[in-house]
Amino acid sequence: MKRIILMISLLVSAIASAQIPSVVVENIKGESYQTKSLLEEGTPMIISFWSTSCKPCIRELDAVYDALPDWKEEVDFRVVAVSTDDSRLMAKAKSFAEGRGWGEDFLLLFDKNQDFMRAMNVSVVPHVFVTDGKGKIVYSHTSYVPGNEVELFEAIKKVCGK
Amino acid sequence: MKRLFLILSASVAMAAFADAQENKGYLTGSLETNNHYYMDDNAVGTSVDGDRFASNDYLKLDYYNGNFSAGMQMEGYLPAIIGYNTEAYPSVLSGFDLSNFYASWKDDSFSVTAGTFYDQFGSGLLFRSWEDRALGINNAVLGARVTYTYKNILSLKALWGLPRFGMGLFTSSDREFANTATQIRGGDVSFSVSDLLGWNNLYLAIEGSALSRFEPIANEALKKEGAQESTLGWSARANLEYSGFFLKGEFVDAGWKYFGNPDYDWLDSNSNKYTGKKGNAALVDLGYNGRGLGVTLTARRLEYMSSHIFADPDNGDLRGLVGNTLNYIPALCTQYTYMLTNLHPYTAFSPSILSADNRTSGEMGFQFDAFYNFRRGTAIGGKRGMKIHANFSTYYGIAKEYTMKTGEMLFRDFSFDVERQWTKKFKMLLMYSYQKYGNVRLQNIFVADLLYKFTNKLSTRLELQYLSTKQDEKDWMAALVEVNFAPHWSVFASDMYNHGSSGTHYYNFGVSYSKSRTRVALGYGRYKDGYICSGGVCRRIPAYTGANLTVTTSF
């Protein structure tokens, strides 16, 4: 036990800003997608972890989807919706996202064995992150109630310098 | 073994620390604590015999520095909350200890992981190691994994290790439940034909896996009747996608599984006590996604597919534990989220034991889902759009093993829901669900879910639900009211009332506070016996009344 505590204290002393770890997920076609490719465009991002059985997650992404045309008039950013549904519901999650129109405006990723979710230390969904253009996490929030999207927009405006 | 891993852990930490001095990496982690306080409740006859207080706690830490990462998880069950352990096995999850630990290095082509890791082959029918805290499943593999990727064309994976059972191998030496016996060795290959040939519109991948499972057998009778300590399973898969149309197929030969022979006659010396069965499954996903339409048809047949870490055919209690698993066989039907729609969830039928009365070897059936978005500005969509969803699923037992002959109908459901944002402030969802469980139960459920936003910060949600059935406990009604004060507070109260038979109220109320990555929820209620389901797998919980406090945070 002593060694464990020693190890934790050593690790804690090495904290710097969290970033996006490199993990393999799937895109809507079923192809492998390296999460580090998210950084290639160099734009700030909203990364939202959701699942088909999580009602607040769906409400949050719907709210973002509805507000997106207005938000995009002010700042340039991307929305990445990461489904944490496992292989049982992954095919359904793809149809679900398409059936809500999200595919037009969001980058849809599917994390069927929750590797990305674990690497980002998301233990409950909904969980949303805002990153700058280099992938540095500048804001994160767990759970959603209507109105939380206002705070999210403020965070993305701040990272865009507005 | 334990010492070896502790030495490894210290070295990894030192290496990480030394490296961090040069090039600061970052640490991230999460903490979750679920606490229950149980109370006597004469109205439903629940009384507390043992501990009134129970707590499940998880601390996870990960350190990243360039290509290198390392991490650990500690878990405490002080003791485990209700339903996590069973009567036959009351302390599988108990105490406080280091349960998972890993160090990993990866670049664009290679990765190497030592310690505990999660993985799955294909859909998980052959092999899946994962964590589901709601169910008490964590069968992370303790061992080593190597992966290699060549562009987007080829992916190879090889792994070896001991699947975790109970608290894992780092547990105190006096603990009874740690897997030091069952080992797995596996390989997985994925080959993208379309990337090799440079097809742009069509995606085609061919995949395959093999898994060898080793478990020492002390039972001489079982050995004599042919059971092997090493068994081999494999799967073959194909994924095809073209302009939104997709087709996925998977076939699994899961190898030999041994069961107690339901025809065993102990008076007859020629009678076999055990019987070997070949596990097998087939899964097909077919559909289309595009232009606001999503349609999926999933068909699956599975037979003798339960795969256990400890497979003792004489011990049905052990085989029945949700955490004693090496693969993933979820129910393929809608996972409902409303109280009454989820009162009697279906679980996939895959026998852990065979009996003279029930020799059904597995199940076969399909589910169909369709989602459609009527866009804003269309005649039906109106000013703000409208979303509809329909689902149908049906499952049958297999009447004769290794055939396509269907037996008894196990489950069937149909559901339809429509969701519409009427005004900027008001959103409505209406749902109907028909559920039939063989000849045992037929129920119709109606749900209305109404959301009203008074201001940008103040909103309220109301759920009204009704379940109608002639069987079992007859009719139910339920209601939930939630008031949200964005961005931090939410309060709710709900009641599920069995007015058709017992007249019992299952009330529940609570409050939650969220800020940044932290959420605190406090609740009190009376809970019905039943199932907690997550990802199509369910865990039985007994009835209880009490308070619960959950805190989750990450950093």
XYZ file of C-alpha atoms in Angstrom:
717
model
C 0.000 0.000 0.000
C 2.867 2.369 0.857
C 4.303 1.876 -2.602
C 0.959 2.673 -4.165
C 0.690 5.930 -2.231
C 4.281 6.772 -3.188
C 3.456 6.131 -6.825
C 0.349 8.335 -6.718
C 2.275 11.170 -5.087
C 5.035 10.911 -7.702
C 2.515 11.004 -10.513
C 0.521 13.867 -9.026
C 3.693 15.971 -8.927
C 3.891 15.645 -12.710
C 0.608 17.350 -13.576
C 0.403 19.535 -16.648
C -2.608 20.462 -18.794
C -4.586 17.507 -20.061
C -4.804 16.934 -23.782
C -6.471 14.541 -26.179
C -4.922 11.084 -25.899
C -4.340 8.964 -28.994
C -6.891 6.151 -29.144
C -8.498 4.233 -32.004
C -12.275 4.616 -32.448
C -14.583 4.214 -35.472
C -16.160 6.713 -37.821
C -19.697 6.301 -39.196
C -18.449 4.137 -42.079
C -16.892 1.678 -39.652
C -13.325 2.695 -40.490
C -10.680 3.034 -37.769
C -10.178 6.622 -36.683
C -7.178 7.808 -34.639
C -8.323 10.437 -32.143
C -5.107 12.356 -32.659
C -6.373 13.141 -36.193
C -8.825 15.480 -34.444
C -5.937 17.924 -34.064
C -5.131 18.083 -37.772
C -7.564 20.897 -38.588
C -6.268 23.043 -35.721
C -9.707 24.404 -34.805
C -11.200 24.529 -31.318
C -13.608 21.693 -30.571
C -16.550 20.709 -28.454
C -16.161 16.991 -27.713
C -19.325 15.478 -26.292
C -19.569 11.913 -24.962
C -23.078 10.490 -25.300
C -24.998 7.206 -25.535
C -28.374 6.194 -26.961
C -29.711 5.305 -23.494
C -28.682 8.668 -21.959
C -31.560 11.145 -22.299
C -29.673 14.210 -20.974
C -26.863 13.505 -23.490
C -29.359 13.566 -26.338
C -30.956 16.765 -25.011
C -27.542 18.417 -24.827
C -26.537 17.446 -28.378
C -29.960 18.500 -29.685
C -29.540 21.884 -27.963
C -26.096 22.299 -29.543
C -27.472 21.187 -32.937
C -30.292 23.737 -32.715
C -28.004 26.590 -31.648
C -25.153 25.747 -34.026
C -26.120 27.982 -36.980
C -26.193 31.022 -34.640
C -23.000 30.052 -32.797
C -21.087 29.496 -36.004
C -21.885 33.033 -37.115
C -19.766 34.241 -34.211
C -16.918 31.719 -33.913
C -15.280 28.915 -35.900
C -15.171 25.522 -34.186
C -16.162 21.885 -34.646
C -18.469 19.569 -32.693
C -17.356 15.986 -32.147
C -20.022 13.631 -30.794
C -18.516 10.448 -29.359
C -20.968 7.607 -28.863
C -19.996 5.364 -25.950
C -22.538 2.708 -26.968
C -20.959 -0.726 -27.090
C -21.168 -3.213 -29.945
C -24.745 -4.060 -28.990
C -25.996 -0.564 -29.716
C -23.345 0.825 -32.060
C -25.286 0.149 -35.274
C -28.338 1.694 -33.622
C -26.303 4.687 -32.408
C -25.254 5.383 -36.003
C -28.868 5.259 -37.211
C -29.996 7.284 -34.211
C -27.460 10.073 -34.849
C -28.379 10.157 -38.531
C -32.080 10.183 -37.648
C -31.547 13.353 -35.609
C -29.671 15.141 -38.364
C -26.436 15.279 -36.323
C -24.419 13.768 -39.176
C -24.731 17.026 -41.153
C -23.038 19.216 -38.559
C -21.119 16.984 -36.149
C -18.179 14.670 -36.587
C -19.618 11.369 -35.334
C -17.244 8.916 -33.642
C -18.053 5.551 -32.089
C -16.108 4.255 -29.089
C -17.513 0.739 -28.767
C -15.166 -0.560 -26.064
C -15.009 2.836 -24.317
C -11.237 3.229 -24.860
C -11.506 6.968 -25.622
C -13.932 7.459 -22.762
C -11.539 5.771 -20.325
C -8.521 7.649 -21.664
C -10.361 10.954 -21.107
C -11.456 9.750 -17.646
C -15.129 10.104 -18.359
C -16.958 7.979 -15.802
C -20.508 9.183 -16.438
C -22.180 10.673 -19.504
C -23.046 13.308 -20.604
C -19.570 14.713 -20.382
C -18.430 17.538 -22.597
C -14.970 19.027 -23.239
C -13.877 22.214 -24.972
C -10.370 22.207 -26.428
C -8.275 24.860 -28.097
C -6.879 24.372 -31.612
C -3.967 22.350 -30.246
C -6.168 19.920 -28.353
C -5.541 21.339 -24.906
C -8.605 20.918 -22.698
C -9.779 24.309 -21.470
C -13.259 23.462 -20.182
C -15.191 20.360 -19.228
C -18.526 19.623 -17.692
C -20.424 16.545 -16.579
C -24.247 16.161 -16.622
C -26.693 18.378 -18.498
C -29.756 20.410 -17.658
C -31.419 22.732 -20.195
C -29.492 25.990 -20.174
C -26.040 24.420 -19.696
C -25.368 25.024 -23.387
C -25.090 28.759 -22.625
C -22.038 28.080 -20.443
C -20.652 25.800 -23.142
C -20.951 28.546 -25.751
C -19.229 31.011 -23.424
C -16.349 28.528 -23.089
C -15.974 28.084 -26.840
C -16.129 31.872 -27.376
C -13.420 32.362 -24.772
C -11.108 29.840 -26.423
C -11.678 31.590 -29.765
C -10.721 34.887 -28.154
C -14.181 36.455 -28.489
C 3.269 -12.459 -9.061
C 1.930 -9.682 -6.844
C 5.443 -8.603 -5.857
C 6.517 -8.622 -9.492
C 3.731 -6.253 -10.445
C 4.345 -3.965 -7.490
C 8.013 -3.713 -8.442
C 6.935 -3.049 -12.018
C 4.547 -0.361 -10.787
C 7.259 1.415 -8.788
C 9.680 1.290 -11.743
C 7.050 2.603 -14.122
C 6.238 5.454 -11.750
C 9.908 6.322 -11.374
C 10.457 6.182 -15.121
C 7.401 8.345 -15.687
C 8.577 10.811 -13.067
C 12.119 10.989 -14.457
C 10.723 11.478 -17.947
C 8.300 14.089 -16.674
C 11.184 16.217 -15.472
C 12.419 16.426 -19.053
C 9.122 16.749 -20.829
C 6.147 17.312 -18.593
C 3.432 14.847 -19.260
C 0.031 15.105 -17.677
C -1.969 13.266 -15.130
C -5.674 12.683 -15.403
C -7.987 10.695 -13.204
C -11.440 10.143 -11.832
C -13.049 9.384 -8.530
C -16.472 7.871 -8.032
C -18.191 7.005 -4.777
C -21.667 5.450 -4.448
C -23.001 5.219 -0.918
C -26.210 3.657 0.341
C -27.895 3.767 3.700
C -30.572 1.068 4.138
C -33.660 1.379 6.276
C -36.360 -0.992 7.482
C -39.608 -0.583 5.593
C -42.558 -2.450 7.057
C -44.888 -1.462 4.219
C -42.992 -3.664 1.747
C -41.449 -6.030 4.294
C -37.791 -5.121 3.762
C -35.609 -5.215 6.848
C -31.882 -4.736 7.170
C -30.076 -7.809 8.505
C -26.473 -6.837 7.931
C -24.750 -3.512 7.362
C -26.942 -0.456 7.054
C -24.211 1.375 5.210
C -22.623 0.268 1.931
C -20.189 1.999 -0.371
C -18.656 1.287 -3.793
C -15.637 3.476 -4.508
C -13.340 3.816 -7.519
C -10.187 5.858 -7.984
C -8.593 5.820 -11.436
C -5.364 7.592 -12.424
C -3.662 7.815 -15.813
C -0.407 9.459 -16.692
C 0.434 10.389 -20.306
C 3.742 11.527 -21.658
C 4.204 11.408 -25.413
C 3.996 7.804 -26.519
C 4.069 6.528 -22.988
C 1.169 6.074 -20.592
C 0.632 4.346 -17.278
C -2.258 4.089 -14.915
C -4.018 2.319 -12.129
C -7.397 1.812 -10.525
C -8.210 1.237 -6.893
C -11.577 -0.061 -5.780
C -13.284 -0.256 -2.434
C -16.448 -2.157 -1.505
C -17.050 -1.203 2.109
C -19.133 -3.342 1.837
C -20.538 -3.599 -1.712
C -23.949 -1.996 -2.277
C -26.980 -4.229 -2.531
C -27.106 -6.716 -5.411
C -23.389 -6.617 -6.304
C -22.689 -9.896 -4.562
C -25.044 -12.850 -4.416
C -26.270 -14.971 -1.527
C -24.067 -17.866 -2.653
C -21.043 -15.599 -3.159
C -21.371 -12.726 -0.691
C -17.822 -11.349 -0.838
C -16.563 -11.540 -4.421
C -16.329 -7.749 -4.392
C -15.150 -6.652 -0.942
C -12.476 -4.632 0.841
C -10.261 -1.942 -0.635
C -7.383 -2.653 -2.976
C -5.415 -1.968 -6.108
C -7.399 -3.771 -8.796
C -6.010 -2.614 -12.164
C -2.627 -1.391 -13.281
C -0.923 -0.875 -16.633
C 1.977 0.681 -18.498
C 1.748 1.211 -22.238
C 3.797 2.553 -25.113
C 2.472 3.292 -28.571
C 3.485 5.023 -31.771
C 1.747 5.234 -35.154
C 2.302 1.543 -35.909
C 3.022 -0.368 -32.703
C 1.646 -0.522 -29.209
C 2.704 -2.591 -26.228
C 0.707 -2.830 -23.010
C 1.724 -4.633 -19.833
C -0.584 -4.995 -16.861
C -4.371 -4.879 -17.021
C -6.156 -3.918 -20.219
C -9.606 -4.037 -21.824
C -10.208 -5.338 -25.304
C -12.714 -7.069 -27.522
C -12.786 -9.048 -30.728
C -15.519 -7.991 -33.168
C -18.835 -7.565 -31.415
C -17.518 -9.287 -28.297
C -19.324 -12.605 -28.873
C -16.024 -14.498 -28.796
C -14.197 -12.296 -26.327
C -14.734 -9.055 -24.485
C -13.044 -7.640 -21.414
C -14.662 -4.477 -20.078
C -15.761 -2.566 -17.044
C -19.352 -1.829 -16.172
C -19.600 -0.359 -12.696
C -23.388 -0.406 -12.693
C -23.254 -4.192 -13.021
C -20.096 -4.985 -11.060
C -18.324 -6.357 -14.146
C -14.598 -5.863 -14.510
C -12.883 -8.715 -16.312
C -9.835 -6.698 -17.406
C -7.057 -9.003 -18.564
C -3.837 -8.949 -16.551
C -1.010 -9.755 -18.929
C 0.414 -8.329 -22.116
C -0.898 -7.067 -25.442
C 0.909 -6.096 -28.621
C -0.721 -4.384 -31.613
C 0.583 -3.480 -35.041
C -1.113 -1.318 -37.673
C 0.027 -0.821 -41.245
C -1.535 2.367 -42.617
C -5.312 1.835 -42.623
C -4.848 -1.512 -44.342
C -3.844 -4.025 -41.711
C -4.321 -4.271 -37.947
C -2.913 -7.122 -35.910
C -3.361 -7.796 -32.236
C -2.015 -10.490 -29.912
C -2.756 -10.790 -26.235
C -2.216 -13.066 -23.279
C -3.272 -12.871 -19.661
C -5.456 -13.759 -16.703
C -8.987 -12.291 -16.808
C -9.838 -10.459 -13.636
C -12.399 -11.943 -11.275
C -13.470 -10.328 -7.995
C -10.967 -7.763 -6.741
C -8.189 -8.912 -9.066
C -4.722 -10.267 -8.475
C -3.447 -7.405 -6.356
C -5.781 -8.408 -3.559
C -4.609 -9.296 -0.070
C -3.278 -12.834 0.056
C -6.103 -14.000 2.311
C -8.768 -13.060 -0.177
C -10.609 -15.973 -1.675
C -11.554 -14.635 -5.104
C -8.662 -13.866 -7.379
C -8.173 -15.558 -10.691
C -4.764 -17.192 -10.790
C -5.867 -20.131 -12.931
C -7.781 -19.251 -16.080
C -5.652 -17.844 -18.874
C -6.528 -16.590 -22.301
C -4.405 -16.204 -25.405
C -5.830 -14.501 -28.423
C -5.166 -12.889 -31.740
C -7.202 -10.581 -33.946
C -6.621 -9.432 -37.500
C -8.432 -6.795 -39.529
C -7.700 -6.287 -43.216
C -9.171 -3.417 -45.204
C -9.539 -4.530 -48.816
C -10.816 -1.106 -49.888
C -7.780 0.713 -48.471
C -5.431 -1.755 -50.135
C -7.100 -1.348 -53.518
C -7.703 2.368 -53.106
C -11.500 2.252 -53.389
C -12.922 5.585 -52.349
C -16.654 5.018 -52.100
C -16.797 1.423 -50.973
C -15.432 0.254 -47.626
C -14.765 -3.457 -47.228
C -12.907 -5.070 -44.347
C -12.312 -8.744 -43.617
C -11.592 -9.650 -40.029
C -10.877 -12.712 -37.938
C -10.033 -13.691 -34.367
C -8.932 -16.704 -32.374
C -9.103 -17.202 -28.639
C -7.607 -20.013 -26.616
C -8.873 -20.415 -23.089
C -6.995 -22.469 -20.512
C -8.431 -23.570 -17.179
C -6.955 -26.405 -15.091
C -9.463 -29.227 -14.527
C -9.220 -31.081 -11.222
C -12.443 -33.017 -11.772
C -11.380 -36.497 -12.999
C -14.870 -37.423 -14.244
C -15.016 -34.291 -16.374
C -11.592 -35.023 -17.844
C -12.511 -38.625 -18.520
C -15.560 -37.512 -20.464
C -13.440 -35.494 -22.840
C -13.186 -31.981 -21.378
C -9.910 -30.309 -22.331
C -8.044 -27.760 -20.240
C -7.361 -25.725 -23.390
C -10.214 -24.892 -25.731
C -10.049 -22.898 -28.921
C -12.656 -20.577 -30.402
C -12.564 -18.405 -33.504
C -14.612 -15.850 -35.384
C -14.740 -14.548 -38.952
C -16.220 -11.178 -39.880
C -16.869 -8.928 -42.864
C -17.828 -5.226 -42.890
C -19.164 -3.518 -45.959
C -20.272 0.112 -46.387
C -21.334 1.948 -49.521
C -22.971 5.387 -49.663
C -24.645 4.963 -46.296
C -25.697 1.326 -46.863
C -23.976 -1.126 -44.531
C -23.744 -4.873 -44.082
C -21.825 -6.562 -41.290
C -21.595 -10.281 -40.711
C -19.946 -12.286 -37.971
C -19.728 -16.011 -37.400
C -18.352 -17.436 -34.168
C -17.265 -20.950 -33.263
C -16.741 -20.592 -29.527
C -15.300 -24.090 -28.955
C -16.428 -26.764 -26.518
C -18.406 -25.939 -23.390
C -19.203 -28.521 -20.717
C -22.483 -28.833 -18.877
C -23.942 -31.217 -16.320
C -25.751 -33.872 -18.387
C -29.531 -33.469 -17.862
C -29.979 -37.202 -18.725
C -27.405 -38.432 -16.224
C -28.524 -41.531 -14.354
C -26.260 -42.236 -11.381
C -27.494 -45.833 -11.193
C -26.303 -46.508 -14.724
C -22.520 -46.906 -14.920
C -22.555 -46.138 -18.661
C -24.258 -42.809 -18.155
C -22.138 -39.674 -18.630
C -22.268 -37.098 -15.877
C -21.258 -34.273 -18.224
C -22.012 -33.339 -21.778
C -19.923 -31.287 -24.206
C -21.575 -28.703 -26.471
C -20.133 -26.593 -29.218
C -20.723 -22.870 -28.721
C -21.611 -21.010 -31.917
C -23.211 -17.760 -33.028
C -24.048 -15.770 -36.127
C -24.748 -12.040 -36.252
C -25.808 -9.843 -39.165
C -26.279 -6.045 -39.197
C -27.890 -4.514 -42.247
C -29.085 -0.985 -42.853
C -28.870 2.498 -44.226
C -27.883 5.832 -42.687
C -28.247 9.105 -44.524
C -30.458 12.101 -45.298
C -31.983 12.174 -41.845
C -32.939 8.501 -42.046
C -31.358 5.694 -40.040
C -32.545 2.105 -40.499
C -30.943 -0.942 -38.878
C -31.859 -4.609 -38.973
C -29.892 -6.888 -36.656
C -30.365 -10.657 -36.674
C -28.608 -13.026 -34.319
C -28.575 -16.700 -33.528
C -26.613 -17.916 -30.533
C -26.159 -21.323 -29.017
C -24.207 -22.425 -25.912
C -22.382 -19.104 -26.038
C -21.881 -18.324 -22.329
C -18.148 -18.243 -21.733
C -16.928 -18.140 -18.152
C -13.690 -17.346 -16.364
C -14.513 -20.224 -13.989
C -16.516 -22.790 -15.930
C -17.116 -25.501 -13.280
C -20.203 -27.277 -14.713
C -21.211 -28.434 -11.215
C -21.505 -24.901 -9.929
C -24.474 -23.070 -11.443
C -24.233 -20.307 -8.801
C -20.697 -19.459 -9.872
C -21.535 -19.685 -13.584
C -24.491 -17.387 -13.032
C -22.430 -14.497 -11.598
C -22.481 -11.546 -14.012
C -18.772 -10.862 -13.452
C -17.782 -14.452 -14.319
C -17.686 -13.847 -18.036
C -15.271 -13.750 -20.954
C -17.652 -12.584 -23.665
C -20.560 -10.294 -24.319
C -24.028 -11.585 -25.132
C -26.397 -8.676 -24.662
C -30.124 -8.668 -25.320
C -30.610 -7.228 -28.808
C -33.763 -5.208 -28.277
C -34.521 -1.650 -27.231
C -32.904 -0.620 -23.994
C -35.725 1.396 -22.499
C -35.031 4.247 -20.147
C -38.432 5.087 -18.650
C -39.413 3.523 -15.303
C -42.343 1.381 -16.428
C -40.897 0.453 -19.825
C -37.920 -0.924 -17.940
C -39.827 -2.788 -15.253
C -39.315 -6.194 -16.876
C -36.208 -6.080 -19.073
C -35.366 -8.910 -21.433
C -31.986 -10.617 -21.194
C -30.548 -12.757 -23.994
C -31.095 -16.476 -23.438
C -27.852 -18.412 -23.238
C -27.917 -21.346 -20.817
C -25.408 -21.531 -17.954
C -26.834 -24.913 -16.947
C -28.987 -27.512 -18.718
C -31.871 -29.244 -17.009
C -34.250 -32.038 -17.946
C -37.059 -29.444 -18.136
C -35.203 -26.888 -20.206
C -32.688 -27.993 -22.779
C -33.037 -24.906 -24.965
C -29.567 -24.353 -26.358
C -29.886 -20.649 -27.135
C -31.990 -18.069 -28.912
C -32.507 -16.644 -32.360
C -34.290 -13.564 -33.560
C -33.928 -10.067 -34.884
C -34.568 -6.422 -34.164
C -35.467 -3.606 -36.491
C -35.055 0.103 -35.790
C -35.947 3.107 -37.894
C -35.192 6.733 -37.048
C -36.307 9.672 -39.128
C -35.889 13.411 -38.810
C -38.572 15.549 -40.428
C -36.531 18.652 -41.124
C -37.373 22.147 -40.021
C -39.443 24.017 -42.532
C -41.145 20.961 -44.045
C -44.906 20.373 -43.875
C -44.648 17.713 -41.165
C -41.489 19.036 -39.501
C -42.981 22.471 -38.924
C -40.852 25.323 -37.709
C -38.615 23.238 -35.428
C -38.549 19.735 -36.872
C -39.916 16.413 -35.616
C -38.222 13.097 -34.886
C -39.799 9.681 -35.030
C -38.521 6.234 -34.082
C -40.004 2.757 -34.408
C -38.609 -0.519 -33.145
C -39.598 -4.162 -33.448
C -37.810 -7.175 -32.043
C -38.651 -10.842 -31.628
C -36.698 -13.748 -30.122
C -37.309 -17.489 -30.004
C -35.666 -20.377 -28.191
C -33.894 -22.956 -30.368
C -36.070 -26.083 -30.410
C -33.378 -28.519 -31.515
C -29.703 -27.878 -30.953
C -27.499 -27.059 -33.962
C -30.565 -26.395 -36.148
C -32.578 -23.356 -37.226
C -35.758 -24.838 -35.733
C -37.456 -22.237 -33.563
C -39.070 -23.234 -30.294
C -40.954 -21.202 -27.747
C -41.292 -17.463 -28.274
C -39.181 -15.782 -25.578
C -39.712 -12.086 -26.137
C -41.268 -9.655 -28.562
C -41.568 -5.913 -28.433
C -42.733 -3.056 -30.542
C -42.278 0.594 -29.709
C -42.966 3.892 -31.387
C -42.004 7.351 -30.238
C -42.411 10.829 -31.623
C -40.563 13.882 -30.420
C -41.429 17.446 -31.282
C -40.257 20.867 -30.231
C -43.543 22.753 -30.379
C -42.264 26.162 -29.383
C -38.931 27.522 -28.255
C -40.005 26.681 -24.720
C -41.973 23.462 -25.026
C -40.805 20.016 -26.140
C -42.833 16.822 -26.061
C -42.102 13.123 -26.474
C -44.846 10.503 -26.699
C -44.083 6.805 -26.619
C -45.945 3.545 -26.909
C -44.375 0.197 -26.106
C -45.786 -3.323 -26.475
C -43.838 -6.055 -24.665
C -44.595 -9.760 -24.660
C -42.652 -12.301 -22.639
C -43.490 -15.754 -23.960
C -46.851 -16.786 -22.531
C -46.090 -15.251 -19.171
C -46.780 -11.570 -19.653
C -48.167 -9.137 -22.178
C -48.044 -5.429 -21.417
C -48.793 -2.112 -23.112
C -46.988 0.965 -21.881
C -47.693 4.631 -22.599
C -45.292 7.461 -21.818
C -45.465 11.250 -22.139
C -42.291 13.226 -21.480
C -42.824 16.997 -21.429
C -40.126 19.628 -21.079
C -40.882 23.289 -20.483
C -38.284 26.049 -20.318
C -39.448 29.054 -18.314
C -36.202 30.950 -18.823
C -32.721 30.142 -20.062
C -31.908 28.839 -16.600
C -35.154 27.477 -15.212
C -36.836 24.439 -16.756
C -39.101 21.628 -15.677
C -39.721 18.149 -16.985
C -42.736 15.956 -16.377
C -43.021 12.235 -17.145
C -46.382 10.469 -17.080
C -46.430 6.710 -17.613
C -49.017 3.936 -17.606
C -48.515 0.162 -17.830
C -51.474 -2.055 -18.616
C -51.387 -5.845 -18.203
C -53.742 -8.599 -17.111
C -50.953 -10.691 -15.630
C -48.548 -10.565 -12.732
C -49.050 -7.412 -10.644
C -51.570 -5.938 -13.102
C -51.581 -2.212 -13.885
C -49.031 0.392 -12.868
C -48.843 4.155 -13.168
C -45.869 6.410 -12.664
C -44.963 10.079 -12.676
C -41.793 12.093 -12.391
C -41.275 15.821 -11.924
C -37.878 17.385 -12.367
C -36.999 21.044 -11.867
C -33.690 22.260 -13.224
C -31.852 25.405 -12.222
C -29.044 25.695 -14.765
C -26.137 25.529 -14.578
C -25.793 23.671 -11.264
C -28.925 22.362 -9.567
C -31.582 19.798 -10.360
C -34.279 18.329 -8.076
C -36.701 15.516 -8.821
C -39.492 13.461 -7.272
C -41.071 10.339 -8.730
C -43.559 7.656 -7.826
C -44.312 4.275 -9.339
C -47.690 3.050 -8.120
C -48.936 -0.512 -8.521
C -52.653 0.290 -8.358
C -53.626 -2.962 -10.103
C -52.636 -5.310 -7.318
C -50.529 -4.511 -4.243
C -51.276 -0.787 -3.941
C -47.602 -0.134 -3.207
C -45.961 3.208 -3.942
C -42.301 3.158 -4.995
C -41.391 6.776 -4.363
C -38.051 8.411 -4.992
C -36.770 11.953 -4.659
C -33.427 13.631 -4.841
C -31.248 16.580 -5.644
C -28.069 16.919 -7.674
C -25.409 19.571 -7.997
C -22.927 19.731 -10.897
C -20.011 22.021 -11.365
C -17.342 21.532 -13.960
C -16.322 17.852 -13.812
C -17.937 17.143 -10.449
C -21.436 15.904 -9.766
C -22.994 15.228 -6.363
C -26.373 13.501 -6.146
C -28.372 12.757 -3.021
C -31.553 10.727 -3.120
C -33.989 8.740 -1.037
C -36.449 6.146 -2.148
C -38.109 2.773 -2.077
C -36.815 0.441 -4.775
C -38.583 -2.578 -6.196
C -36.790 -5.884 -6.606
C -35.859 -6.384 -10.219
C -32.984 -5.830 -12.536
C -30.456 -3.106 -13.104
C -29.490 -3.244 -16.769
C -26.597 -1.715 -18.564
C -25.573 -2.462 -22.119
C -28.148 -5.236 -22.441
C -26.799 -7.184 -19.467
C -28.743 -7.205 -16.218
C -27.954 -7.725 -12.557
C -30.666 -8.790 -10.140
C -31.246 -6.529 -7.169
C -33.445 -7.181 -4.146
C -35.990 -4.628 -2.904
C -34.681 -1.969 -0.545
C -35.524 1.369 0.942
C -32.888 3.921 1.751
C -30.784 6.931 0.963
C -28.000 7.172 -1.590
C -25.206 9.627 -2.141
C -23.138 9.570 -5.329
C -20.143 11.749 -6.052
C -18.267 11.600 -9.352
C -15.390 13.792 -10.289
C -12.526 13.754 -12.739
C -9.467 15.878 -13.286
